[in-house]
Coordinates of C-alpha atoms and ligand atoms in Angstrom, one line a residue:
Chain A
M1 CA 17.2 30.6 -7.3
K2 CA 15.0 28.5 -5.0
N3 CA 16.1 25.3 -6.7
E4 CA 19.8 25.9 -6.3
I5 CA 19.6 25.8 -2.5
N6 CA 17.2 22.9 -2.5
L7 CA 18.5 19.9 -0.8
F8 CA 17.5 17.2 -3.3
E9 CA 16.6 13.8 -2.0
A10 CA 16.0 11.7 -5.0
V11 CA 16.5 11.4 -8.8
V12 CA 13.9 9.8 -11.2
I13 CA 14.8 9.0 -14.8
G14 CA 12.6 8.0 -17.7
S15 CA 13.9 6.6 -21.0
S16 CA 12.7 4.4 -23.8
A17 CA 14.2 3.6 -27.3
G18 CA 17.9 4.0 -27.1
G19 CA 17.7 4.2 -23.3
I20 CA 20.1 1.5 -22.3
H21 CA 23.0 3.3 -23.9
A22 CA 21.8 6.7 -22.5
L23 CA 21.3 5.4 -19.0
S24 CA 24.8 3.8 -19.0
S25 CA 26.3 7.1 -20.0
V26 CA 24.5 9.0 -17.2
L27 CA 25.2 6.4 -14.5
A28 CA 28.9 6.0 -15.5
A29 CA 29.5 9.6 -14.5
L30 CA 28.5 9.1 -10.9
P31 CA 30.7 7.9 -8.1
S32 CA 29.8 5.0 -5.8
E33 CA 29.1 7.4 -3.0
F34 CA 26.6 9.4 -5.0
P35 CA 24.3 10.5 -2.1
L36 CA 20.8 10.1 -3.7
P37 CA 18.6 7.2 -4.7
I38 CA 18.0 6.9 -8.5
I39 CA 14.8 5.4 -9.6
I40 CA 14.4 4.5 -13.3
V41 CA 11.7 3.5 -15.7
Q42 CA 13.0 2.2 -19.0
H43 CA 10.5 0.8 -21.4
L44 CA 11.3 -2.8 -22.0
H45 CA 9.8 -5.9 -23.6
P46 CA 7.3 -7.4 -21.1
H47 CA 9.3 -10.7 -20.8
S48 CA 12.8 -9.3 -20.6
D49 CA 13.5 -10.3 -17.1
S50 CA 16.1 -8.5 -15.0
Y51 CA 18.9 -8.2 -17.6
L52 CA 18.8 -4.4 -17.6
A53 CA 19.9 -4.2 -14.0
H54 CA 22.7 -6.6 -14.8
I55 CA 23.9 -4.6 -17.7
L56 CA 23.8 -1.3 -16.0
S57 CA 25.6 -2.6 -12.9
T58 CA 28.5 -3.5 -15.1
K59 CA 28.6 0.0 -16.6
C60 CA 28.9 2.0 -13.4
E61 CA 30.1 2.0 -9.8
L62 CA 26.7 2.3 -8.2
K63 CA 24.6 -0.5 -6.8
V64 CA 22.0 -1.3 -9.4
K65 CA 19.0 -3.6 -8.8
Q66 CA 15.6 -4.4 -10.0
A67 CA 13.0 -2.8 -7.7
D68 CA 11.3 -5.2 -5.3
E69 CA 7.7 -4.8 -4.0
K70 CA 7.6 -2.8 -0.7
E71 CA 11.4 -2.3 -0.6
T72 CA 12.6 0.7 1.4
I73 CA 14.6 3.1 -0.8
T74 CA 18.3 3.6 0.0
N75 CA 21.1 5.1 -2.0
A76 CA 21.0 2.7 -4.9
V77 CA 19.8 2.6 -8.4
Y78 CA 16.4 0.9 -8.8
I79 CA 15.0 -0.3 -12.2
A80 CA 11.3 -0.9 -12.8
P81 CA 10.7 -4.6 -13.6
P82 CA 9.3 -5.3 -17.1
N83 CA 5.5 -5.4 -17.3
Y84 CA 4.9 -3.6 -13.9
H85 CA 4.4 0.0 -13.0
L86 CA 6.8 1.2 -10.4
L87 CA 5.6 3.7 -7.9
I88 CA 7.1 5.5 -4.8
E89 CA 5.0 5.4 -1.6
E90 CA 5.1 8.4 0.7
D91 CA 7.1 6.5 3.3
R92 CA 9.7 6.2 0.6
S93 CA 9.3 2.6 -0.2
L94 CA 8.7 1.1 -3.7
S95 CA 5.5 -0.5 -4.8
L96 CA 4.5 -2.3 -8.0
S97 CA 1.2 -2.5 -9.9
I98 CA -0.3 -4.2 -12.9
D99 CA -2.8 -1.4 -13.5
K100 CA -3.5 -0.7 -17.2
H101 CA -0.8 0.6 -19.5
V102 CA -0.3 4.3 -19.5
N103 CA 0.8 6.0 -22.7
F104 CA 0.9 2.4 -24.1
A105 CA 3.6 1.6 -21.6
R106 CA 4.0 -0.5 -18.4
P107 CA 6.2 0.5 -16.6
S108 CA 5.2 4.1 -17.4
V109 CA 7.4 7.1 -16.7
D110 CA 4.4 9.3 -15.9
V111 CA 3.3 6.8 -13.2
L112 CA 6.7 6.8 -11.6
F113 CA 7.1 10.6 -11.8
E114 CA 3.7 11.5 -10.5
S115 CA 4.0 9.1 -7.5
A116 CA 7.5 10.6 -6.8
I117 CA 6.0 14.0 -6.3
Y118 CA 3.9 12.8 -3.3
A119 CA 7.0 11.3 -1.7
Y120 CA 9.6 13.9 -2.5
Q121 CA 7.7 17.1 -3.4
D122 CA 10.2 19.8 -4.4
K123 CA 13.2 17.7 -3.4
L124 CA 13.1 15.8 -6.6
I125 CA 15.3 15.8 -9.8
A126 CA 13.7 14.3 -12.9
I127 CA 15.6 13.4 -16.1
I128 CA 14.1 12.6 -19.4
L129 CA 16.3 10.7 -21.9
T130 CA 15.9 9.4 -25.4
G131 CA 12.6 7.7 -26.4
A132 CA 10.1 7.4 -29.3
N133 CA 6.9 8.4 -27.5
N134 CA 5.6 11.1 -25.1
D135 CA 5.6 9.2 -21.8
G136 CA 6.9 11.3 -19.0
S137 CA 5.8 14.7 -20.3
Q138 CA 2.8 14.9 -18.0
G139 CA 5.0 13.8 -15.2
V140 CA 7.7 16.5 -15.7
K141 CA 4.9 19.1 -16.0
N142 CA 3.6 18.1 -12.6
I143 CA 7.1 18.0 -11.1
K144 CA 7.8 21.5 -12.3
E145 CA 4.5 22.7 -10.8
N146 CA 5.5 21.2 -7.5
G147 CA 8.9 22.9 -7.5
G148 CA 11.2 20.0 -8.6
Y149 CA 14.1 20.2 -11.0
V150 CA 13.9 18.9 -14.6
I151 CA 16.7 18.0 -16.9
V152 CA 16.1 16.8 -20.5
Q153 CA 18.4 15.3 -22.9
E154 CA 19.1 17.6 -25.9
P155 CA 16.9 16.1 -28.6
T156 CA 19.5 16.2 -31.3
T157 CA 21.8 14.0 -29.1
A158 CA 19.0 11.4 -28.6
E159 CA 18.6 8.2 -30.5
A160 CA 14.9 8.9 -30.5
D161 CA 13.9 12.5 -30.0
A162 CA 10.1 12.3 -29.4
M163 CA 10.3 11.8 -25.6
P164 CA 12.7 14.7 -24.9
K165 CA 10.8 16.9 -27.3
A166 CA 7.5 16.2 -25.7
A167 CA 8.9 16.9 -22.2
I168 CA 10.3 20.3 -23.4
A169 CA 7.0 21.2 -25.0
A170 CA 5.1 20.3 -21.9
T171 CA 6.7 22.7 -19.5
K172 CA 9.6 25.1 -18.9
V173 CA 12.3 22.6 -18.1
D174 CA 15.3 23.7 -16.1
K175 CA 18.1 22.3 -18.2
I176 CA 18.5 20.8 -21.7
L177 CA 21.9 19.1 -22.1
P178 CA 23.7 16.8 -24.5
L179 CA 23.8 13.2 -23.2
E180 CA 27.4 13.2 -22.1
Q181 CA 27.0 16.3 -19.9
I182 CA 24.0 15.0 -18.0
G183 CA 25.8 12.8 -15.5
P184 CA 28.5 15.3 -14.7
Y185 CA 26.0 18.1 -14.4
L186 CA 23.8 16.0 -12.0
L187 CA 26.8 15.2 -9.9
A188 CA 27.9 18.8 -9.7
M189 CA 24.4 20.1 -8.9
V190 CA 23.8 17.6 -6.1
N191 CA 27.2 18.2 -4.6
H192 CA 26.7 22.0 -4.8
S193 CA 23.2 21.8 -3.1
R194 CA 24.7 19.8 -0.3
R195 CA 27.6 22.2 0.2
V196 CA 25.3 25.2 0.3
H197 CA 23.1 23.5 2.7
R198 CA 25.9 23.0 5.2
F199 CA 26.0 26.8 5.5
L200 CA 22.3 27.3 5.9
Chain B
M1 CA 0.6 22.6 5.7
N2 CA 1.0 22.3 2.0
D3 CA -1.5 21.1 -0.7
I4 CA -0.2 17.6 -0.7
E5 CA -0.7 17.2 3.0
T6 CA -4.2 18.6 2.7
Q7 CA -5.0 16.2 -0.1
N8 CA -3.8 13.3 2.2
I9 CA -6.4 14.4 4.8
E10 CA -9.1 14.4 2.1
L11 CA -8.0 10.9 0.9
Q12 CA -8.2 9.5 4.4
L13 CA -11.6 11.0 4.9
L14 CA -12.8 9.6 1.5
L15 CA -11.6 6.1 2.4
Q16 CA -13.2 6.4 5.8
A17 CA -16.5 7.4 4.1
I18 CA -16.4 4.5 1.7
Y19 CA -15.8 2.1 4.6
L20 CA -18.6 3.5 6.8
K21 CA -21.1 3.7 4.0
Y22 CA -20.3 0.7 1.8
G23 CA -18.2 -1.6 4.0
Y24 CA -15.2 -1.8 1.6
D25 CA -12.0 -1.2 3.5
F26 CA -9.3 0.4 1.3
R27 CA -7.6 2.2 4.2
N28 CA -4.6 -0.2 4.2
Y29 CA -4.1 -0.3 0.4
S30 CA -0.8 1.0 -1.0
K31 CA -1.5 4.7 -1.4
A32 CA 0.5 5.5 -4.5
S33 CA -1.5 3.5 -7.0
L34 CA -4.8 4.0 -5.1
K35 CA -4.3 7.8 -5.5
R36 CA -3.7 7.4 -9.2
R37 CA -6.9 5.5 -9.7
I38 CA -9.0 7.9 -7.6
N39 CA -7.6 10.9 -9.4
H40 CA -8.4 9.3 -12.7
R41 CA -12.0 8.9 -11.7
L42 CA -12.0 12.5 -10.4
L43 CA -10.9 13.9 -13.8
K44 CA -13.3 11.6 -15.6
E45 CA -16.3 12.8 -13.6
G46 CA -15.2 16.4 -13.7
L47 CA -15.1 16.7 -9.9
E48 CA -13.2 19.5 -8.2
S49 CA -11.6 17.7 -5.3
L50 CA -11.6 14.6 -3.2
S51 CA -14.0 16.3 -0.8
A52 CA -16.5 16.8 -3.7
M53 CA -16.0 13.1 -4.5
Q54 CA -16.7 12.1 -1.0
H55 CA -20.0 14.0 -1.1
K56 CA -21.0 12.4 -4.3
L57 CA -20.2 8.8 -3.3
L58 CA -22.2 9.2 -0.1
Y59 CA -25.3 10.0 -2.0
D60 CA -24.9 8.3 -5.3
V61 CA -24.6 4.5 -5.2
H62 CA -24.0 4.3 -9.0
F63 CA -21.1 6.6 -8.7
F64 CA -19.6 4.3 -6.1
D65 CA -20.0 1.3 -8.4
R66 CA -17.9 3.0 -11.0
L67 CA -15.3 4.0 -8.4
L68 CA -15.2 0.4 -7.1
L69 CA -14.4 -0.9 -10.5
D70 CA -11.5 1.6 -10.7
M71 CA -10.2 0.6 -7.3
S72 CA -10.2 -3.1 -7.8
I73 CA -7.8 -3.8 -10.5
N74 CA -9.3 -6.7 -12.4
V75 CA -6.6 -7.2 -15.1
T76 CA -6.0 -10.9 -15.5
E77 CA -5.3 -13.7 -18.0
M78 CA -5.7 -17.4 -18.5
F79 CA -2.4 -19.1 -17.6
R80 CA -0.8 -15.8 -16.7
D81 CA 2.9 -16.4 -16.2
P82 CA 3.1 -19.8 -18.0
S83 CA 6.3 -20.7 -16.2
F84 CA 4.3 -20.6 -12.9
Y85 CA 1.8 -23.1 -14.2
L86 CA 4.6 -25.3 -15.5
A87 CA 6.2 -25.4 -12.0
L88 CA 2.8 -26.0 -10.5
R89 CA 2.3 -29.1 -12.7
K90 CA 5.8 -30.3 -11.9
Y91 CA 6.1 -29.7 -8.2
V92 CA 2.7 -29.2 -6.7
I93 CA 0.3 -31.5 -8.6
P94 CA 2.2 -34.7 -7.8
K95 CA 1.9 -33.9 -4.1
L96 CA -1.8 -33.1 -4.4
K97 CA -2.3 -36.6 -5.9
Q98 CA -1.7 -38.1 -2.5
H99 CA -4.9 -36.7 -1.2
S100 CA -8.3 -38.3 -1.9
F101 CA -10.1 -34.9 -1.8
L102 CA -8.8 -31.4 -2.5
K103 CA -9.8 -27.9 -1.6
I104 CA -8.3 -25.1 -3.6
W105 CA -8.8 -21.4 -2.9
H106 CA -8.3 -18.7 -5.5
A107 CA -8.3 -15.5 -3.4
G108 CA -8.8 -12.4 -5.6
C109 CA -9.9 -14.4 -8.6
S110 CA -11.1 -11.4 -10.6
S111 CA -13.1 -12.5 -13.7
G112 CA -12.1 -16.1 -13.1
E113 CA -9.4 -16.8 -15.7
E114 CA -7.1 -18.2 -13.1
A115 CA -9.7 -20.6 -11.7
Y116 CA -10.6 -21.8 -15.2
S117 CA -6.9 -22.4 -15.9
M118 CA -6.6 -24.4 -12.7
A119 CA -9.7 -26.4 -13.6
I120 CA -8.1 -27.3 -16.9
I121 CA -4.9 -28.5 -15.3
L122 CA -6.8 -30.5 -12.7
K123 CA -8.9 -32.2 -15.5
E124 CA -5.8 -33.1 -17.4
E125 CA -4.1 -34.5 -14.3
G126 CA -7.2 -36.5 -13.3
L127 CA -7.9 -34.6 -10.1
Y128 CA -10.8 -32.4 -11.1
D129 CA -13.6 -34.7 -9.9
N130 CA -12.2 -34.9 -6.4
T131 CA -11.7 -31.2 -6.0
Q132 CA -13.6 -28.3 -4.7
I133 CA -12.4 -24.9 -6.0
Y134 CA -13.3 -21.7 -4.1
A135 CA -12.9 -18.7 -6.2
T136 CA -13.4 -15.5 -4.3
D137 CA -13.2 -11.8 -4.8
M138 CA -14.5 -8.7 -3.1
N139 CA -15.9 -7.3 -6.3
E140 CA -19.4 -8.7 -7.0
V141 CA -19.6 -7.3 -10.5
I142 CA -16.5 -9.1 -11.5
L143 CA -17.6 -12.3 -9.8
K144 CA -20.7 -12.3 -11.9
Q145 CA -18.5 -12.3 -15.1
A146 CA -16.4 -15.0 -13.6
K147 CA -19.5 -17.2 -13.1
E148 CA -20.5 -16.8 -16.7
G149 CA -17.1 -17.9 -18.0
I150 CA -17.4 -15.8 -21.2
F151 CA -14.3 -14.1 -22.4
K152 CA -13.5 -11.7 -25.3
I153 CA -12.2 -13.5 -28.3
N154 CA -9.4 -11.1 -28.9
K155 CA -7.6 -12.6 -26.0
L156 CA -7.8 -16.1 -27.4
K157 CA -4.5 -16.1 -29.2
Q158 CA -2.6 -15.1 -26.1
Y159 CA -4.4 -17.5 -23.9
T160 CA -3.7 -20.3 -26.3
A161 CA 0.0 -19.5 -26.4
N162 CA 0.0 -19.3 -22.6
Y163 CA -1.7 -22.6 -22.3
Q164 CA 0.8 -24.3 -24.6
K165 CA 3.8 -22.7 -22.7
S166 CA 2.3 -23.8 -19.4
G167 CA 2.6 -27.5 -20.2
G168 CA -0.9 -28.0 -21.6
L169 CA -1.5 -31.6 -22.7
E170 CA -4.4 -31.1 -25.1
S171 CA -5.5 -28.5 -27.6
F172 CA -6.8 -25.4 -25.9
S173 CA -9.8 -25.4 -28.2
N174 CA -11.2 -28.4 -26.4
Y175 CA -12.1 -26.1 -23.6
Y176 CA -14.3 -23.5 -25.2
V177 CA -16.7 -22.7 -28.0
A178 CA -16.4 -19.5 -29.9
H179 CA -19.6 -17.5 -30.2
Y180 CA -19.3 -14.3 -32.3
D181 CA -16.7 -12.1 -30.6
H182 CA -16.7 -14.2 -27.4
V183 CA -15.5 -17.6 -26.2
V184 CA -17.7 -19.5 -23.8
M185 CA -15.7 -21.8 -21.5
D186 CA -16.8 -25.4 -21.3
K187 CA -19.5 -25.8 -18.6
S188 CA -17.9 -28.9 -17.1
L189 CA -15.0 -26.7 -16.0
K190 CA -17.1 -24.8 -13.6
K191 CA -19.0 -27.7 -12.1
N192 CA -16.7 -27.8 -9.1
I193 CA -15.9 -24.1 -8.8
L194 CA -17.8 -22.1 -6.2
F195 CA -17.6 -18.4 -6.9
S196 CA -18.2 -16.2 -3.9
D197 CA -17.8 -12.9 -2.3
H198 CA -14.9 -12.7 0.2
N199 CA -13.0 -9.6 1.2
L200 CA -9.4 -10.3 2.4
A201 CA -9.3 -7.0 4.3
I202 CA -12.4 -7.9 6.4
D203 CA -13.5 -11.5 6.2
G204 CA -12.0 -14.6 7.8
V205 CA -11.2 -18.3 7.4
F206 CA -13.8 -20.5 5.8
G207 CA -12.2 -23.9 5.5
E208 CA -9.0 -25.8 5.5
M209 CA -7.3 -25.7 2.1
N210 CA -4.7 -27.9 0.4
L211 CA -3.7 -25.1 -2.0
I212 CA -4.2 -21.3 -1.9
L213 CA -3.4 -19.1 -4.9
C214 CA -3.4 -15.4 -4.3
R215 CA -1.7 -13.8 -7.2
N216 CA -1.3 -10.1 -7.9
V217 CA -3.5 -9.0 -5.1
L218 CA -1.0 -8.4 -2.2
I219 CA 0.9 -5.8 -4.3
Y220 CA -2.0 -3.6 -3.8
F221 CA -1.9 -3.8 0.0
N222 CA 0.4 -2.1 2.5
S223 CA 2.6 -4.2 4.7
E224 CA 0.1 -4.2 7.5
L225 CA -2.7 -5.6 5.3
Q226 CA -0.3 -8.0 3.7
N227 CA 0.5 -9.4 7.1
R228 CA -3.2 -9.8 7.9
V229 CA -3.8 -11.7 4.7
L230 CA -0.8 -13.9 5.0
K231 CA -1.9 -14.8 8.6
L232 CA -5.3 -15.6 7.2
F233 CA -3.7 -17.9 4.6
F234 CA -1.6 -19.5 7.3
D235 CA -4.7 -20.2 9.4
S236 CA -6.5 -21.6 6.3
L237 CA -3.8 -24.1 5.3
G238 CA -3.1 -27.5 6.7
K239 CA 0.4 -28.8 7.3
D240 CA 2.3 -29.4 4.0
S241 CA -0.2 -27.4 2.0
F242 CA 0.8 -25.0 -0.7
L243 CA 0.6 -21.2 -1.1
C244 CA 1.2 -19.5 -4.4
L245 CA 1.7 -15.8 -4.8
G246 CA 2.2 -13.5 -7.8
S247 CA 5.7 -13.3 -9.4
K248 CA 6.6 -10.0 -7.6
E249 CA 5.1 -10.9 -4.3
S250 CA 6.8 -12.7 -1.4
I251 CA 6.2 -13.8 2.1
Y252 CA 9.5 -12.4 3.4
F253 CA 8.3 -9.1 4.8
S254 CA 5.7 -10.9 6.8
K255 CA 5.6 -12.2 10.3
T256 CA 4.4 -15.7 9.2
S257 CA 7.2 -16.2 6.8
D258 CA 9.0 -18.7 9.1
A259 CA 6.1 -21.1 8.8
F260 CA 6.7 -21.6 5.1
K261 CA 9.5 -23.0 3.0
E262 CA 10.2 -22.3 -0.6
V263 CA 9.2 -24.9 -3.1
V264 CA 10.0 -22.9 -6.3
K265 CA 11.5 -19.6 -5.3
E266 CA 11.2 -17.7 -8.6
E267 CA 7.6 -18.8 -9.0
R268 CA 6.7 -17.9 -5.4
I269 CA 5.4 -21.3 -4.6
Y270 CA 5.6 -22.0 -0.8
R271 CA 4.7 -24.9 1.4
K272 CA 3.5 -24.7 5.0
L273 CA 5.8 -26.4 7.4
Y274 CA 3.6 -26.9 10.5
Ligands
LIG301 C1 -5.0 -7.9 -10.5 S1 -6.4 -8.9 -10.1 C2 -5.6 -10.5 -9.9 C3 -6.3 -11.5 -10.6 C4 -5.7 -12.9 -10.7 N1 -5.4 -13.4 -9.4 C5 -4.4 -12.8 -11.5 O1 -3.3 -12.9 -10.9 O2 -4.5 -12.7 -12.7 C6 -6.7 -8.4 -8.4 C7 -8.0 -8.8 -7.8 O3 -8.0 -8.7 -6.4 C8 -9.2 -8.3 -6.0 N2 -9.1 -7.7 -4.7 C9 -8.6 -6.5 -4.3 N3 -8.7 -6.2 -3.0 C10 -9.3 -7.3 -2.5 C11 -9.8 -7.7 -1.2 N4 -9.6 -6.9 -0.1 N5 -10.4 -8.9 -1.0 C12 -10.6 -9.7 -2.1 N6 -10.2 -9.4 -3.3 C13 -9.6 -8.2 -3.5 C14 -9.7 -7.3 -7.1 O4 -11.1 -7.1 -7.1 C15 -9.1 -7.9 -8.3 O5 -10.1 -8.7 -8.9

């Protein structure tokens, strides 16, 4: 019950193989006035530049950009640049690092998710989409331990099912949904939490 | 007060303890990645809490040495970001040729790959003999490696590719000899490089430079410390001199940004206006 009256403040998403399609699907379901920032780690080739932000901005109404070092978070979609870890500082700004790869990945989903806990604590929604490794599973476990909300893509609807499966195995996630329902569910959940909060 | 807030107090105390005992000032580093690295060490040493770690580091110098290596991220490469070096050759080197003597500062040089890369470019451009390179880092362990100029051979393929993409004029193999699983950089490259200890969070200006490179260091600092360091660079550069930052770093959030103009925006090459 606690989660349903939680006033969420941010969404973090992790995805890997097949992620561009999956991210497009989730973001396309959200209106331009979606009230929360969305911060994304998608595993990419290290020299792939900023094309992911361009592609995603053509697929949805939200403002999508590649994350800049020390940028203050507003209601936009931020994508981790290739070859850098993306972290959230407690003052809710973004920072980058070239620390070692984590789970063979840089950016790593675990790195983003674990830093997000310090910044947002239980006011956090985390989503794990398709991917062929287990990056993110430690992160969702920690997010659950700190009272956040975790949604995982139903593995059978994922282009690569290892990442959603690892997340589901790591902790008791809140919701497992087929890809096309994730965006609408997220929107409904966020709107609901805001409506309820107006009465509290 | 919840656990996270309590841990923040512990972290502040830990950083204060490091500063008081060993003189390294991490208090203005970006917290998110610093925490990750400290937690990593915590798990590895089987320590219960940051308070326990604080106790250990106050009494155990060897433990602190290990922690220091975690906290200074030394990941580096020869000719990292080849497009940067290409731009350097094209837009900066011709301007440097107008001087009869050059001073170049690599701030946060790590194990030296960046300084050796610069030495190679300067040789190829005929500038090396009239240049003094200062390569500094706060981490003395890593500086020792830098002075030796010996690198693991498994990196060689990538370094060679980087060198070629960066506009190299020769064969990269002219600059090293392979020795078992290591490569030893040609001695003549380090003749004019002075490796020394300098902490950007604490130490000051030590000369007037024609070019400063500080790449992939500022990302680890919070805005306050970034400002301090950019002011230090401003004070260390003469008019029309160059400043090069890492590909995700910029001067725009800093107070001294008006004093610089962009030379190559995407490569973060700036020139001091006055
Ligand atoms: C990621 S490396 C960058 C190496 C190289 N410039 C490059 O771009 O490949 C960062 C270096 O900055 C050094 N460093 C961190 N804090 C510093 C400080 N306060 N003063 C001087 N060096 C510092 C670390 O010891 C490390 O060697």
